[in-house]
PDB file of C-alpha atoms in Angstrom:
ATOM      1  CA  UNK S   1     -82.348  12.304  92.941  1.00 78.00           C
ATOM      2  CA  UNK S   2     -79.017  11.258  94.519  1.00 90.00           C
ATOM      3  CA  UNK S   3     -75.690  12.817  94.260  1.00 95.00           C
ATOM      4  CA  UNK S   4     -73.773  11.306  91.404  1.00 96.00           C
ATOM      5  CA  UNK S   5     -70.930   9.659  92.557  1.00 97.00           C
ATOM      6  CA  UNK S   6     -67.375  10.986  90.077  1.00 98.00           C
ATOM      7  CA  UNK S   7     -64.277   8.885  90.126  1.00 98.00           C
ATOM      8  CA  UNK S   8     -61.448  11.299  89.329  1.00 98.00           C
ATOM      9  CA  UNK S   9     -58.810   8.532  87.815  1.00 98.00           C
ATOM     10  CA  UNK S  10     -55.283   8.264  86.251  1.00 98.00           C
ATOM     11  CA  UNK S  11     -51.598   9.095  86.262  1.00 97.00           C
ATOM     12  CA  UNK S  12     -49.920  11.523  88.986  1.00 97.00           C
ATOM     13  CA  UNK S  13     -51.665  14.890  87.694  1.00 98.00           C
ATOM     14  CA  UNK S  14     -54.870  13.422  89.679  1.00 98.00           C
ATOM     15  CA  UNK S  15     -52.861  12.685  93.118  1.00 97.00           C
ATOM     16  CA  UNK S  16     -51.087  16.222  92.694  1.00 97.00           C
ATOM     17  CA  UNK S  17     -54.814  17.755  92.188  1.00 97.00           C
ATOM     18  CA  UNK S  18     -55.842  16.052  95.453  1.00 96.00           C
ATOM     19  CA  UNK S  19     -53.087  17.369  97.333  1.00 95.00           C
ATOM     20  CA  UNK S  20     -53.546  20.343  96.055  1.00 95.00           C
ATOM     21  CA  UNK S  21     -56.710  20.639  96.866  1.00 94.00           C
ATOM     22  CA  UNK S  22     -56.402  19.169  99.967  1.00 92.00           C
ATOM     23  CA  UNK S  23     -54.111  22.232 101.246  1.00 88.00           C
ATOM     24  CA  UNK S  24     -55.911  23.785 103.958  1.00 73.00           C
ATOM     25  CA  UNK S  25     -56.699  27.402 102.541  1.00 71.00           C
ATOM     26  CA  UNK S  26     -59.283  25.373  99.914  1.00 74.00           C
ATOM     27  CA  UNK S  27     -61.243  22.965 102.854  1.00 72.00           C
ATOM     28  CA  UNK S  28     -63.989  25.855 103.521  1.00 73.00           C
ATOM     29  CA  UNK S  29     -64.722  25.512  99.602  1.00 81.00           C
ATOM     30  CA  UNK S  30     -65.028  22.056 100.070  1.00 90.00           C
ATOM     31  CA  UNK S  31     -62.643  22.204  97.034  1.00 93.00           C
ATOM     32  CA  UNK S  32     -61.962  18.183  97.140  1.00 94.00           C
ATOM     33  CA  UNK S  33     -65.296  17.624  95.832  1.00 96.00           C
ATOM     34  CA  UNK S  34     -64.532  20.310  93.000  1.00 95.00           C
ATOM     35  CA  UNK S  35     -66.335  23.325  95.219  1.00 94.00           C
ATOM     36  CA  UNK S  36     -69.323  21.357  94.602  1.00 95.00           C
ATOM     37  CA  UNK S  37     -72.787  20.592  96.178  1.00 94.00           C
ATOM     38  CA  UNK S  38     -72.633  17.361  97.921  1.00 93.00           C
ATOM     39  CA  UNK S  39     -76.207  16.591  97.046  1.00 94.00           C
ATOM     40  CA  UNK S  40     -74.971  17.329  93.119  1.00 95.00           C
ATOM     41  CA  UNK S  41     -71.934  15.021  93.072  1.00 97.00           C
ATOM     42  CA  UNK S  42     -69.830  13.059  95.259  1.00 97.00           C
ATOM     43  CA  UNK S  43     -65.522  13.189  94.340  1.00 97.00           C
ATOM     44  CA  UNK S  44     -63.563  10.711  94.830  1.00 98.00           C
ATOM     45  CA  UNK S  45     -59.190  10.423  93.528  1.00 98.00           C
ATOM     46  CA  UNK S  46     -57.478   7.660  92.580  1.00 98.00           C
ATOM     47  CA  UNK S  47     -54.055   8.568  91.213  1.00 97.00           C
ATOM     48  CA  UNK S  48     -50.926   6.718  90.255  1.00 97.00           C
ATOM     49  CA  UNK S  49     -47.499   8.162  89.399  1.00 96.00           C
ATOM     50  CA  UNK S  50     -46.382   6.816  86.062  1.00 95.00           C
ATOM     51  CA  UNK S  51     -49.792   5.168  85.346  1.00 97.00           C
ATOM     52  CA  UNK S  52     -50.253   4.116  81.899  1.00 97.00           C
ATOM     53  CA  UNK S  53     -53.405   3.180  80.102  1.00 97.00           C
ATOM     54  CA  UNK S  54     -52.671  -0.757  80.471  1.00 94.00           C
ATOM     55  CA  UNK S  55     -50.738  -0.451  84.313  1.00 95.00           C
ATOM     56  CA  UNK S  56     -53.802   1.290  85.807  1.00 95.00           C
ATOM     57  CA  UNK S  57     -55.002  -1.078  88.619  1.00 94.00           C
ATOM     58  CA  UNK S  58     -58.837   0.510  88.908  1.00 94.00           C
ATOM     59  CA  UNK S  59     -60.784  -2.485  89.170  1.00 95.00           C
ATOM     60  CA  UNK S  60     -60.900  -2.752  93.244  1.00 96.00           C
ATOM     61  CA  UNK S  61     -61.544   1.061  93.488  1.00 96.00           C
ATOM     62  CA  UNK S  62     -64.495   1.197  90.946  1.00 97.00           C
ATOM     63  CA  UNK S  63     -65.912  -1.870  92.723  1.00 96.00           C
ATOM     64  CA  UNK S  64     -65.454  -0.266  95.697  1.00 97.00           C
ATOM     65  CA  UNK S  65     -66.660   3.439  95.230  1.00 97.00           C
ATOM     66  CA  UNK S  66     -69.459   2.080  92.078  1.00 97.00           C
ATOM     67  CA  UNK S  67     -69.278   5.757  90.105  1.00 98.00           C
ATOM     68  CA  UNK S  68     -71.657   6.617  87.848  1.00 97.00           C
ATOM     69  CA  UNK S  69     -68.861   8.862  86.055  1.00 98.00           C
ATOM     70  CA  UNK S  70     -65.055   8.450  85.412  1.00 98.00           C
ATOM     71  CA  UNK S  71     -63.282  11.300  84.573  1.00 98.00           C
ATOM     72  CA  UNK S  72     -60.279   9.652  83.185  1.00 98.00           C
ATOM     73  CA  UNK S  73     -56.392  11.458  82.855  1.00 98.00           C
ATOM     74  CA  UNK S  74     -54.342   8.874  80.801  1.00 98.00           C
ATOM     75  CA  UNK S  75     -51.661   8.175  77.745  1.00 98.00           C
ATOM     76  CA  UNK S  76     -49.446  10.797  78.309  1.00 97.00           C
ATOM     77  CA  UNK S  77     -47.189   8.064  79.489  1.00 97.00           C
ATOM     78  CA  UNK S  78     -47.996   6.010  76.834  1.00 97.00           C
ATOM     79  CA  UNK S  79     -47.143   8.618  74.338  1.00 98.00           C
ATOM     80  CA  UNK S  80     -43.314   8.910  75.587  1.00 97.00           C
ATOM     81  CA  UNK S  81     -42.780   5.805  74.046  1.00 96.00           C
ATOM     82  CA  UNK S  82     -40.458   4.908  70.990  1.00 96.00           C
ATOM     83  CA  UNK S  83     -42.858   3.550  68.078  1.00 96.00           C
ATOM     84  CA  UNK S  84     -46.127   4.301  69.711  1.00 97.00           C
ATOM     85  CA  UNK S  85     -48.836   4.866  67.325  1.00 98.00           C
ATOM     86  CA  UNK S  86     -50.949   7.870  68.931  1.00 98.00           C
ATOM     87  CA  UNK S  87     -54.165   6.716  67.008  1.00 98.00           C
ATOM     88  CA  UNK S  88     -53.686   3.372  68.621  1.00 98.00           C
ATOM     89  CA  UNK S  89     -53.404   5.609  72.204  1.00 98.00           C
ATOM     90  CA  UNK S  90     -56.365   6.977  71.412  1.00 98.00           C
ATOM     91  CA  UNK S  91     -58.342   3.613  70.862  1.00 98.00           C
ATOM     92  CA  UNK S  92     -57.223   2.027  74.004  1.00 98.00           C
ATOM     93  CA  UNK S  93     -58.634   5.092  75.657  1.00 98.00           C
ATOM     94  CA  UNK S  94     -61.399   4.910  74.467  1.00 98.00           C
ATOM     95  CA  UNK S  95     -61.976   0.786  74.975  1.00 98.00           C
ATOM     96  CA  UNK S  96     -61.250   1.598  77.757  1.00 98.00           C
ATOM     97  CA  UNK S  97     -63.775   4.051  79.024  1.00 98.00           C
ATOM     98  CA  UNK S  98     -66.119   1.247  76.815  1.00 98.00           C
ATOM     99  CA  UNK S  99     -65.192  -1.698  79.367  1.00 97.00           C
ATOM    100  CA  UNK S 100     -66.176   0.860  82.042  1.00 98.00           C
ATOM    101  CA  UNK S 101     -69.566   1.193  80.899  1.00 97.00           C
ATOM    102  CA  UNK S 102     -69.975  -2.690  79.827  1.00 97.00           C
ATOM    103  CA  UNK S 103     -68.539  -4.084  83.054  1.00 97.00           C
ATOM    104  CA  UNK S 104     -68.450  -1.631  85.577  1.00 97.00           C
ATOM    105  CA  UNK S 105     -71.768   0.131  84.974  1.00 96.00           C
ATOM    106  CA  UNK S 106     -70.438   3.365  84.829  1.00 97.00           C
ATOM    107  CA  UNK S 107     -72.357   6.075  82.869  1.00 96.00           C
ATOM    108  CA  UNK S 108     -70.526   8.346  81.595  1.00 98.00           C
ATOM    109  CA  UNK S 109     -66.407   8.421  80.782  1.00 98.00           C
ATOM    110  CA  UNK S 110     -64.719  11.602  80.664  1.00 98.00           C
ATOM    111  CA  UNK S 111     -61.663  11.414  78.790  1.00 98.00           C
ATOM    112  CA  UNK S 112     -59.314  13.972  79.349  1.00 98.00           C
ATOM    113  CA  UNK S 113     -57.103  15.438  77.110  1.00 98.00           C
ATOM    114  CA  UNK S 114     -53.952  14.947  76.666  1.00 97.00           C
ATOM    115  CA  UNK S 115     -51.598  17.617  78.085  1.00 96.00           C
ATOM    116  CA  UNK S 116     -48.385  18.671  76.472  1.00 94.00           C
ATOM    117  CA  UNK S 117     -45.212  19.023  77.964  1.00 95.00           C
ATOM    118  CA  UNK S 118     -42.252  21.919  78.385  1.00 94.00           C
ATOM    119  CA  UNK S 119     -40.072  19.101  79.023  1.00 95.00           C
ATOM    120  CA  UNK S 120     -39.372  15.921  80.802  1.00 94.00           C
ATOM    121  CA  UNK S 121     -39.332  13.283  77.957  1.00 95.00           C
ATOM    122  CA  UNK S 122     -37.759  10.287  78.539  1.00 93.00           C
ATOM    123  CA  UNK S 123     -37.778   8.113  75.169  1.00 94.00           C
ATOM    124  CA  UNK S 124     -38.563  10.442  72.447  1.00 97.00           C
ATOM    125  CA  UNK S 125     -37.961  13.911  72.036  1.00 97.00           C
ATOM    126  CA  UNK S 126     -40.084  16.952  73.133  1.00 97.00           C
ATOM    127  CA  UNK S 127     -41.619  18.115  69.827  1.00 97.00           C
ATOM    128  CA  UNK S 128     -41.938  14.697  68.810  1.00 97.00           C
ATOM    129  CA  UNK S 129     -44.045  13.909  71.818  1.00 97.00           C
ATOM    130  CA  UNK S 130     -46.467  17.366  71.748  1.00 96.00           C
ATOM    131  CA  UNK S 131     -46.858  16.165  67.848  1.00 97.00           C
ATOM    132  CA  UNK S 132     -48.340  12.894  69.014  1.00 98.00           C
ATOM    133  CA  UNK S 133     -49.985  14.656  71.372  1.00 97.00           C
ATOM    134  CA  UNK S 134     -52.272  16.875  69.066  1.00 97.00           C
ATOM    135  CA  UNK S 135     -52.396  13.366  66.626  1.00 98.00           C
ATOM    136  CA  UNK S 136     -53.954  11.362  69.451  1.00 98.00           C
ATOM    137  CA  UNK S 137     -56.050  14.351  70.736  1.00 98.00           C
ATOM    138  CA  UNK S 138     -57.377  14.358  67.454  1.00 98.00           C
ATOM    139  CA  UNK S 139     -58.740  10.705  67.374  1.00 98.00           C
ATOM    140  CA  UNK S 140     -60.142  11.036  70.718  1.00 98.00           C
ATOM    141  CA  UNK S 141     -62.332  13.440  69.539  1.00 98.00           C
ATOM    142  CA  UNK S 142     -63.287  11.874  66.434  1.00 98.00           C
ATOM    143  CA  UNK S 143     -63.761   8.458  68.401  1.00 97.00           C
ATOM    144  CA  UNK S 144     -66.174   9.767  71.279  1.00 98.00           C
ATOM    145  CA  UNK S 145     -68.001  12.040  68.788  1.00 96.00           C
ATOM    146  CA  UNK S 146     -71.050   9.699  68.193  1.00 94.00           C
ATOM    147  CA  UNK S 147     -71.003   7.721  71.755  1.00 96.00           C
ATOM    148  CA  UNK S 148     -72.994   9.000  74.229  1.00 94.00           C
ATOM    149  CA  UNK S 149     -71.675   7.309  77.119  1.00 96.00           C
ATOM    150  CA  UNK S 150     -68.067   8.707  76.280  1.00 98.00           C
ATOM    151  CA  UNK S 151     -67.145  12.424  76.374  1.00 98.00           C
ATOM    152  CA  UNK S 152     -64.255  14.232  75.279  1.00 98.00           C
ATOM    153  CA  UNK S 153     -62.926  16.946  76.975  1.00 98.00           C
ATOM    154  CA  UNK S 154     -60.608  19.479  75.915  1.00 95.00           C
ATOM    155  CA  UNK S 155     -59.115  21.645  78.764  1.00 94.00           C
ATOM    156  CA  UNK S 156     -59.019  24.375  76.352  1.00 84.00           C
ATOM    157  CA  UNK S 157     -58.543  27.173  79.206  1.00 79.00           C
ATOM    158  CA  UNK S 158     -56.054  25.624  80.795  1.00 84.00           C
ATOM    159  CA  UNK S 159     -53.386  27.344  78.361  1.00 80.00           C
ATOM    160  CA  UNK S 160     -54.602  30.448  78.184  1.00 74.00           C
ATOM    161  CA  UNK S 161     -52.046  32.179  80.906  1.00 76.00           C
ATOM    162  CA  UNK S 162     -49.289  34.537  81.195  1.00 73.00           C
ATOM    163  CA  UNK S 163     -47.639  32.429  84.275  1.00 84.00           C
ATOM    164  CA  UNK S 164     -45.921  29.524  84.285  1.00 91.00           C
ATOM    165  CA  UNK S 165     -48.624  26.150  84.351  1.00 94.00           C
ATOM    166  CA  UNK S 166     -45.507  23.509  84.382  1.00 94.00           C
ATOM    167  CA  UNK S 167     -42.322  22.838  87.476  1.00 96.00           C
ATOM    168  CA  UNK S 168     -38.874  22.543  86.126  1.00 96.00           C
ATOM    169  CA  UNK S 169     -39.726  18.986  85.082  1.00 96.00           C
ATOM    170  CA  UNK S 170     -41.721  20.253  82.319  1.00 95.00           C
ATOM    171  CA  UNK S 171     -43.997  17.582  83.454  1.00 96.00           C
ATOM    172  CA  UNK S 172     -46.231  18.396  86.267  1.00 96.00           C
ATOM    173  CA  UNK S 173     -48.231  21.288  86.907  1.00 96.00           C
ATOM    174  CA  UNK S 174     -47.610  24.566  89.552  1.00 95.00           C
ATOM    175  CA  UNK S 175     -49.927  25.940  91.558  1.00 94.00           C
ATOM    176  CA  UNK S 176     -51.365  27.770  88.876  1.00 94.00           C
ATOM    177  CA  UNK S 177     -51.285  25.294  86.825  1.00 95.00           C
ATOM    178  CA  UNK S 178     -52.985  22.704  89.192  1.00 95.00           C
ATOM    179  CA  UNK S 179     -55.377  25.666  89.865  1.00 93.00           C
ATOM    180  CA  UNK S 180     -56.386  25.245  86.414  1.00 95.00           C
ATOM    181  CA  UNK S 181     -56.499  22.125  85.673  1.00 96.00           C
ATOM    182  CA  UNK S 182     -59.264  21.971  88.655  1.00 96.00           C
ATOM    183  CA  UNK S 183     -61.270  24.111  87.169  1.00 95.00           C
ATOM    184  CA  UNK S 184     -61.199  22.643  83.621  1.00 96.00           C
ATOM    185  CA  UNK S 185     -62.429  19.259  85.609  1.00 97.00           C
ATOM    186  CA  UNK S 186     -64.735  20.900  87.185  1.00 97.00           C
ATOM    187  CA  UNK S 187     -66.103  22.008  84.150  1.00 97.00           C
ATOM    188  CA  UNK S 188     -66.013  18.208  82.565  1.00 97.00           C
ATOM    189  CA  UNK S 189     -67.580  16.860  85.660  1.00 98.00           C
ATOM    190  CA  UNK S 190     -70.745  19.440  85.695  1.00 97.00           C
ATOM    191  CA  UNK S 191     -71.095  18.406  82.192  1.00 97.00           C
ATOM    192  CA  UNK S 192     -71.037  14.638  83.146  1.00 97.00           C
ATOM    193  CA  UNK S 193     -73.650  14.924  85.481  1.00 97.00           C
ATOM    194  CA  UNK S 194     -76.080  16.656  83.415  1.00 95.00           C
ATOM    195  CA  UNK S 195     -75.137  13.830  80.814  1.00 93.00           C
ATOM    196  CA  UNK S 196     -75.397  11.354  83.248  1.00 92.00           C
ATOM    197  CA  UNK S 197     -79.036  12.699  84.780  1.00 89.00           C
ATOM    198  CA  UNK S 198     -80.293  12.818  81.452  1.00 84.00           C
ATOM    199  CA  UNK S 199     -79.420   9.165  81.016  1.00 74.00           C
ATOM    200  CA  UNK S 200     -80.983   8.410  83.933  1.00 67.00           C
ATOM    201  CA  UNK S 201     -84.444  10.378  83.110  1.00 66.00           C
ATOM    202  CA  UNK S 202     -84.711   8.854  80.116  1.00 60.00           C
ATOM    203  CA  UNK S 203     -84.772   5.088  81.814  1.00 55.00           C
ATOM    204  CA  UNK S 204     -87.050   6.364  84.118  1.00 48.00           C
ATOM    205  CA  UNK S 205     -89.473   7.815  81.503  1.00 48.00           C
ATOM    206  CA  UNK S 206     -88.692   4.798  79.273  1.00 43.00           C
ATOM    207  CA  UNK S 207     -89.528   1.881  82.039  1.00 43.00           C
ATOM    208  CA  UNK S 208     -92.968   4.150  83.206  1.00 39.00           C
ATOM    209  CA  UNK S 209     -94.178   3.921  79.355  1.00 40.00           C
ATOM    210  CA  UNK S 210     -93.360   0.359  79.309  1.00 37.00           C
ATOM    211  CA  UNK S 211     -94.947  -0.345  82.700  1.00 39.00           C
ATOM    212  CA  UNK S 212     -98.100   1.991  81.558  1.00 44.00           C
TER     213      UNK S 212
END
């Protein structure tokens, strides 16, 4: 079976992960494609500062690279927004990740949590963000919960540290932080592929029965 191919897409945490990764004391892990076999998955970035669900220009990239998984990192900056609904967030996220799979012929979405922040709001205040935050993590799960070509994914280890995960910003991850967050999408993208494989043996087995 071939490698699956895993587009790693959204706002600047994914171009910071790349870099990161990309730091020369991580090449002999081949850390870029998440420390991964090449014949189990093939990792590609595409990362925008600022990117918002609506502002993400993906289409040339996914023609481009064809992945049978997205693992998506998006609303956060829709969320810092004055009179944004976060179950509304959480619905665009998720028609998203649908159009993916209708058009695009992706597999399997990974939708990312959303992360909180320690700071760095522009439009609405800090607790009133990380409120939002939970709220539209909260339909995300409910929403993906009986699709199987979208997953949720929590990054529940990220936050369990004694050092600091986020720069002065409040926004963006450190080190340790980014050193986390790779291995939480690590985790969602070894999940994916099994998904993804699955979906894939099933077509097989269901074409052979037809054809037999």
């Amino acid at each position: 079976m071939e490698p699956c191919r895993v587009l790693v897409l959204g706002h600047s945490f994914v171009w910071r992960l790349e870099r990161y990764l990309n730091q020369e004391a991580y090449r002999t892990y081949n850390a870029l494609n998440l420390s991964l076999k090449n014949e189990f998955a093939v990792v590609q970035y595409f990362g925008i500062g600022g990117a918002s669900i609506k502002s993400l220009r993906y289409a040339e990239v996914i023609r481009r690279f064809q992945p049978n998984i997205v693992h998506m990192e998006l609303g956060t900056n829709d969320l810092d927004k004055v009179g944004v609904d976060p179950e509304n967030v959480a619905r665009d996220l998720c028609e998203l990740g649908n159009i993916l799979v209708r058009q695009y012929g992706v597999r399997v979405v990974v939708i990312g949590a959303i992360c909180i922040r320690d700071g760095g709001t522009r439009h609405v205040t800090l607790r009133h963000f990380n409120a939002h935050v939970h709220l539209c993590n909260k339909w995300l799960r409910e929403y993906t919960e009986d699709n199987p070509d979208l997953m949720f994914w929590k990054h529940q280890k990220m936050w369990k540290s004694k050092q600091a995960l986020f720069l002065h910003d409040g926004v963006h991850l450190t080190q340790e932080g980014n050193r986390r967050f790779y291995r939480s999408v690590r985790g969602a993208v070894i999940k994916a592929v099994e998904r993804c494989r699955l979906h894939l043996t099933s077509r097989s087995e269901s074409r052979h029965s037809v054809l037999d």
